[in-house]
Coordinates of C-alpha atoms in Angstrom, one line a residue:
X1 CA 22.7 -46.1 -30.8
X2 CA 26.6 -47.3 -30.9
X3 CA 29.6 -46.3 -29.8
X4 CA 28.5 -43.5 -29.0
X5 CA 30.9 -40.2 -28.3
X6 CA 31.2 -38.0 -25.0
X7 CA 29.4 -34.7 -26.1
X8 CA 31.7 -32.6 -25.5
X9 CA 30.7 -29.3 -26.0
X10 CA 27.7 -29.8 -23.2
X11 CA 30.9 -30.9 -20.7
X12 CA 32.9 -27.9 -21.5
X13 CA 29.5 -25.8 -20.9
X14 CA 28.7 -27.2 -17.9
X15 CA 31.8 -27.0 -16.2
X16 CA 32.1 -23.2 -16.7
X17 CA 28.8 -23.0 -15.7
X18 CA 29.3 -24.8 -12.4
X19 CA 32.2 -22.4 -12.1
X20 CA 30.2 -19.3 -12.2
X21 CA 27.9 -20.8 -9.8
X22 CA 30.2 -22.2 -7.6
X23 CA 28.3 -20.3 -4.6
X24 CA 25.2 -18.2 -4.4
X25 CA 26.9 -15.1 -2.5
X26 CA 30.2 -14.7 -4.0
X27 CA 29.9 -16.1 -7.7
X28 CA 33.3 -16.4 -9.5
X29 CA 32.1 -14.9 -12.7
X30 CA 29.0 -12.3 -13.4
X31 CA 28.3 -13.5 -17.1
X32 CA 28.6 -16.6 -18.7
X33 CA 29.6 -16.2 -22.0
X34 CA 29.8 -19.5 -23.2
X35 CA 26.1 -20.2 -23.3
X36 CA 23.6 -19.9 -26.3
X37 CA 21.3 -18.9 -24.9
X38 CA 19.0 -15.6 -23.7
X39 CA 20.1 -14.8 -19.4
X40 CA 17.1 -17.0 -18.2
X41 CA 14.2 -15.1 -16.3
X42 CA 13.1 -15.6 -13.3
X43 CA 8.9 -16.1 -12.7
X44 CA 8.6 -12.4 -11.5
X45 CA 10.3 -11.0 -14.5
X46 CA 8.3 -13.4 -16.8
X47 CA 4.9 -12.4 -14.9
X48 CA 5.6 -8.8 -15.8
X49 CA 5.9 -10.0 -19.7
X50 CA 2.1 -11.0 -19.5
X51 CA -0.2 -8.9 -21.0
X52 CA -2.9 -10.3 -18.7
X53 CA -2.6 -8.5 -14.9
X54 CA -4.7 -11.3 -13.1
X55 CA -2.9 -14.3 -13.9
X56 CA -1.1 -15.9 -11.4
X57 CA 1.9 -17.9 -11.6
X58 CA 0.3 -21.0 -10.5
X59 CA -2.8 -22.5 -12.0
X60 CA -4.3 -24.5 -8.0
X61 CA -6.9 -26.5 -10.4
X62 CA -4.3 -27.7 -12.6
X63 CA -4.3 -31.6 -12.0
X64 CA -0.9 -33.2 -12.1
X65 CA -1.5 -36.3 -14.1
X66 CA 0.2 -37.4 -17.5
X67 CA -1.4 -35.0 -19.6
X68 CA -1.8 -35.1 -23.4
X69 CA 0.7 -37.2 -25.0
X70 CA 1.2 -34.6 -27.5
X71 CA 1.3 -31.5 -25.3
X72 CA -2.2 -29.4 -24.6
X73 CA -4.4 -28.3 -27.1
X74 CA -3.6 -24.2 -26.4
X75 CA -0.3 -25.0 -26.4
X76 CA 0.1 -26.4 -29.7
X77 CA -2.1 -24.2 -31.1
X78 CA 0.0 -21.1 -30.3
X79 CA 3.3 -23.2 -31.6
X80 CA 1.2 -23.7 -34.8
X81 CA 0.6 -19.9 -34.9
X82 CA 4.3 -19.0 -34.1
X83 CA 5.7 -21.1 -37.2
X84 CA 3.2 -20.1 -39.8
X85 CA 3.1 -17.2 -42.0
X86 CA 1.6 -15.0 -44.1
X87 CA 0.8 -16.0 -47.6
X88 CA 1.0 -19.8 -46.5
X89 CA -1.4 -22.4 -45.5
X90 CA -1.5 -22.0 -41.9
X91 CA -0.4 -24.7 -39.7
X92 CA -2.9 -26.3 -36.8
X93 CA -2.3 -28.0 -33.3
X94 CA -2.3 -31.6 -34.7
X95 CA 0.4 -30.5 -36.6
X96 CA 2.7 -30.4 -33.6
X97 CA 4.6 -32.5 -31.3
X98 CA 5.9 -30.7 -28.0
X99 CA 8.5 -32.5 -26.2
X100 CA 10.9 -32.3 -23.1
X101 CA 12.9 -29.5 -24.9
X102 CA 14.1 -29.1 -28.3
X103 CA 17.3 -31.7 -27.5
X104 CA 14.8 -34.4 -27.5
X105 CA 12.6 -33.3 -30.4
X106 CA 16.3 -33.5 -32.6
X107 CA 16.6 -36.8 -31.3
X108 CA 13.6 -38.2 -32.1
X109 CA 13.6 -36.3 -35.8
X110 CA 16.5 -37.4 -36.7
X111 CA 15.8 -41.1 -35.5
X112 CA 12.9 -41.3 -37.7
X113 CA 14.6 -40.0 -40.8
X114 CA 17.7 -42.1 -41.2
X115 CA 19.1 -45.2 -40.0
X116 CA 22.0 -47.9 -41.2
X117 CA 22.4 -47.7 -45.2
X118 CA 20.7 -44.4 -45.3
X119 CA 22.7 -40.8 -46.0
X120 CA 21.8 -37.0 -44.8
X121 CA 23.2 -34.1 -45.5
X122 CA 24.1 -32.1 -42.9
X123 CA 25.1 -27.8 -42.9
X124 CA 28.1 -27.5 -41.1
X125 CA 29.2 -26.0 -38.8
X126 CA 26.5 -26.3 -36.4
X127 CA 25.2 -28.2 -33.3
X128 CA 27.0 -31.4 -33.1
X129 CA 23.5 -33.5 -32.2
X130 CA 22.5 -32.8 -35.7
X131 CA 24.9 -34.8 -37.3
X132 CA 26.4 -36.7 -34.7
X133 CA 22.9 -39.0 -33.9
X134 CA 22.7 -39.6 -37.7
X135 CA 26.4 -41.1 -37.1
X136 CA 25.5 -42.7 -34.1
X137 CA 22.1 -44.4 -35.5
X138 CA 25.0 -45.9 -38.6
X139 CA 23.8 -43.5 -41.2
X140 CA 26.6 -41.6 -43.6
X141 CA 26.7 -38.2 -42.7
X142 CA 27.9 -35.6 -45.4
X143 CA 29.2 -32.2 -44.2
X144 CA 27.8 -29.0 -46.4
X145 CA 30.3 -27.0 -45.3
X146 CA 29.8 -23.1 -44.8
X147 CA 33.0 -21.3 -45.3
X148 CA 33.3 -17.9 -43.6
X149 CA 35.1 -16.4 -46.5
X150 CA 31.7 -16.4 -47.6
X151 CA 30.1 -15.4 -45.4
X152 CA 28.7 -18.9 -44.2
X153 CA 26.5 -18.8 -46.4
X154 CA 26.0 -21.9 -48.5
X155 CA 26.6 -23.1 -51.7
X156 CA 23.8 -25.1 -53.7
X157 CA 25.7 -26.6 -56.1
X158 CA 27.7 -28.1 -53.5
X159 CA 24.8 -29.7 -52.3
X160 CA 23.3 -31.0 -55.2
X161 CA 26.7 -32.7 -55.9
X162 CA 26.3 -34.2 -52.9
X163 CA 23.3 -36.4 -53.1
X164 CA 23.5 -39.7 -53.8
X165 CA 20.5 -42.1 -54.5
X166 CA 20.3 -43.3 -50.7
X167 CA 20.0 -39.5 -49.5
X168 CA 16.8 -39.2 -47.3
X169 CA 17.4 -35.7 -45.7
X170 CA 19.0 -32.2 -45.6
X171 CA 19.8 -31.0 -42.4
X172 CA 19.6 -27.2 -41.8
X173 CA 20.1 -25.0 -38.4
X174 CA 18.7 -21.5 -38.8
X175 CA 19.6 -19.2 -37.5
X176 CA 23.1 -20.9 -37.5
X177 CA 24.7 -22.1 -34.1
X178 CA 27.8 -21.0 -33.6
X179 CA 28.0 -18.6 -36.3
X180 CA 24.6 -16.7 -36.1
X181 CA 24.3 -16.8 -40.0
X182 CA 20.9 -16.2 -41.2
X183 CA 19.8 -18.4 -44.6
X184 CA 17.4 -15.8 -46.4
X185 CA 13.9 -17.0 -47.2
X186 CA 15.4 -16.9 -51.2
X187 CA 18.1 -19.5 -49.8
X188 CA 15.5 -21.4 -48.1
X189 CA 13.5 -21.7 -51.2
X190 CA 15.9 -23.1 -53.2
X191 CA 16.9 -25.4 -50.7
X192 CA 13.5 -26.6 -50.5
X193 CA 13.5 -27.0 -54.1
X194 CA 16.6 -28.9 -54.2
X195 CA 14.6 -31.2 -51.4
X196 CA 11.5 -31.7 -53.2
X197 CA 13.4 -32.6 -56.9
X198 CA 15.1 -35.4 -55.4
X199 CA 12.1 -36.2 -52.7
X200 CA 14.3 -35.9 -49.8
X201 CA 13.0 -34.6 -46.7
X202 CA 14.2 -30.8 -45.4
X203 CA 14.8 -30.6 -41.3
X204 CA 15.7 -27.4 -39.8
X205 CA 16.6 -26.7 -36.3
X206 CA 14.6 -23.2 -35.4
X207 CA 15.7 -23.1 -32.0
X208 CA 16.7 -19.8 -31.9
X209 CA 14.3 -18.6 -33.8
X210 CA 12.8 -15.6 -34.0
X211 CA 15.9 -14.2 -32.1
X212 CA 17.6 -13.0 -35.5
X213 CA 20.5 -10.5 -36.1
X214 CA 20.6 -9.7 -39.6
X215 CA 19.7 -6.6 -42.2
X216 CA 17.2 -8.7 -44.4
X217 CA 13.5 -9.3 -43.6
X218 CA 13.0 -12.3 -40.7
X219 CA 13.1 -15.7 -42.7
X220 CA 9.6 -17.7 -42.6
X221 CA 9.5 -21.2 -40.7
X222 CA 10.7 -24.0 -43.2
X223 CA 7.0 -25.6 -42.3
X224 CA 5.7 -22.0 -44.1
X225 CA 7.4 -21.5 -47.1
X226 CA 5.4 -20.6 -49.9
X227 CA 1.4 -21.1 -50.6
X228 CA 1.4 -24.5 -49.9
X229 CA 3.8 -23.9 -46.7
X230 CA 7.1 -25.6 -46.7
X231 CA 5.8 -29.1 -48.7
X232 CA 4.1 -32.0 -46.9
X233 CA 8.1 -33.4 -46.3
X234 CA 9.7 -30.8 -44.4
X235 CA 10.3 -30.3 -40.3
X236 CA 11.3 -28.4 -37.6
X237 CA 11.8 -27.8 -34.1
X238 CA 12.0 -25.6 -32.0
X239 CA 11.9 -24.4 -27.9
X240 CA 11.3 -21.7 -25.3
X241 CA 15.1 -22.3 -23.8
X242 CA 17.1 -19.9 -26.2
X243 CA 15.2 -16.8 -27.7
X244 CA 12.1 -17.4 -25.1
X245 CA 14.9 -17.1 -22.2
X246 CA 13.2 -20.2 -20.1
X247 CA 14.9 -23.2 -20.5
X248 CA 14.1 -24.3 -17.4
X249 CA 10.4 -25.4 -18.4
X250 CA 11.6 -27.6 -20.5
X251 CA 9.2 -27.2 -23.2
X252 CA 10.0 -28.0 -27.1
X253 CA 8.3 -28.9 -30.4
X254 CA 8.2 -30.2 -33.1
X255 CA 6.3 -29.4 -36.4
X256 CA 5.4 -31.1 -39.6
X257 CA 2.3 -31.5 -42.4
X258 CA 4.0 -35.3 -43.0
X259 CA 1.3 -37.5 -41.5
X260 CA 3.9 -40.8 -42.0
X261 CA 6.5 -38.6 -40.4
X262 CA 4.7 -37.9 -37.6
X263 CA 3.2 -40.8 -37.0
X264 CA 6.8 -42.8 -36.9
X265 CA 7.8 -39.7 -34.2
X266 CA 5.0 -40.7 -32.2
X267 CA 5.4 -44.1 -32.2
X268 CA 9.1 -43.9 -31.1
X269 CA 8.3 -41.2 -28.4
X270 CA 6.4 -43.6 -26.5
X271 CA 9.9 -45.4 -25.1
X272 CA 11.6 -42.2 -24.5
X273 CA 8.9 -39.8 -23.5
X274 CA 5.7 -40.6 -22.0
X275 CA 4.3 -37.1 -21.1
X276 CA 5.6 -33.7 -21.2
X277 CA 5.6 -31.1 -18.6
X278 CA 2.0 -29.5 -17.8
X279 CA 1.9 -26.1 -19.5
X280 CA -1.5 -24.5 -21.1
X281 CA -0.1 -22.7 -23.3

């Protein structure tokens, strides 16, 4: 990546953060209310979540090597399990990736899907990673605006207006950081079909999903839209930091039926990540 920009939202974050740590006794702020995220439990609190009254919060047989390159086995499978739905061909562990949170399953997504000459779509407003490292790797990045007139809801002709012949990929964020809007499965279908007509690939970031706030039914996984799931090109990601309320594990994912998608996110893992952190699942 070139000239690449101070992220400025993480520094404005962090700073108030710091602030309402500043000391242990005599914090200068109870809540932090510029976070995205869940108030983060502590391993007591998360203990009391399990439904298993034996376990203990440290595995003494669990060998600290490298691991699995791709995460372990249990873990994957209950990702797999967590982004498929009914109706849908269910998803399996070697269709995901997990990764050193979800900030590093973006990066390595959106590495593999565009580069210099290439142009993605991207809904906006949202996280500034998602279109930002497209910019960054010297790809065009369009805008789909959502307008909150409307509701920030998209529109679809507006996209399809958009594409050009050197598209590769539509960028979604669902639910929506900062706004919290919710596309509907309907919505999601459509976008999906708009993908698959013009063979471009469909990335949404699920981060906080299934932490939803809306009237309508919970939206599927884009990986589990319809019978045949979300179509062999689409992708997302996803953590335990926001709706899981650990973020401090550092555990993300990453899930896709593309076998040449993967396999290019697995090749260029290998310089940034070479394990991830041990966690059965």
């Amino acid at each position: 990546m070139q000239n690449v920009e101070e992220f400025k939202l993480d520094e404005w974050s962090e700073e108030l953060m710091m602030a309402c740590r500043e000391t242990a006794a005599q914090p200068r702020s109870e809540f932090a209310l510029q976070g995205s995220y869940v108030s983060a439990l502590c391993l007591d609190e998360l203990r009391s979540l399990s439904t298993d009254a034996d376990l203990g919060m440290l595995d003494g047989k669990l060998t600290l090597d490298y691991g699995t390159h791709e995460g372990s086995l249990r873990l994957r499978r209950r990702i797999a399990q967590l982004h498929s739905s009914d109706g849908a061909a269910a998803l399996a562990a070697e269709h995901v990736l997990v990764t050193p949170g979800s900030i590093m399953a973006n990066y390595l997504v959106l590495g593999a899907l565009c580069g210099p000459g290439d142009h993605v779509i991207c809904q906006y407003p949202t996280f500034a990673q998602l279109f930002l490292v497209p910019r960054f790797n010297g790809a065009d990045v369009g805008l789909w605006r959502m307008r909150e007139g409307e509701g920030w809801m998209p529109c679809l002709d507006e996209l399809v207006r958009m594409i050009r012949p050197n598209t590769k990929a539509i960028i979604l964020n669902n639910p929506n950081n900062p706004t919290g809007a919710v596309l509907s499965k309907e919505m999601l279908l459509r976008i999906d079909e708009v993908a698959r007509q013009h063979d471009l690939i469909l990335f949404c970031d699920e981060v906080f999903s299934p932490l939803f706030f809306a009237d309508e039914p919970r939206p599927p996984s884009v990986v589990a839209l319809g019978p045949a799931g979300g179509g062999s090109r689409s992708i997302v990601t996803g953590s335990l930091s926001k709706s899981f309320a650990i973020p401090g594990v550092r555990i993300g994912w990453l899930v896709t039926r593309d076998e040449e998608l993967m396999r290019r996110i697995r090749t260029a893992r290998v310089y940034t990540t070479l394990s991830v952190p041990c966690c059965r699942g």
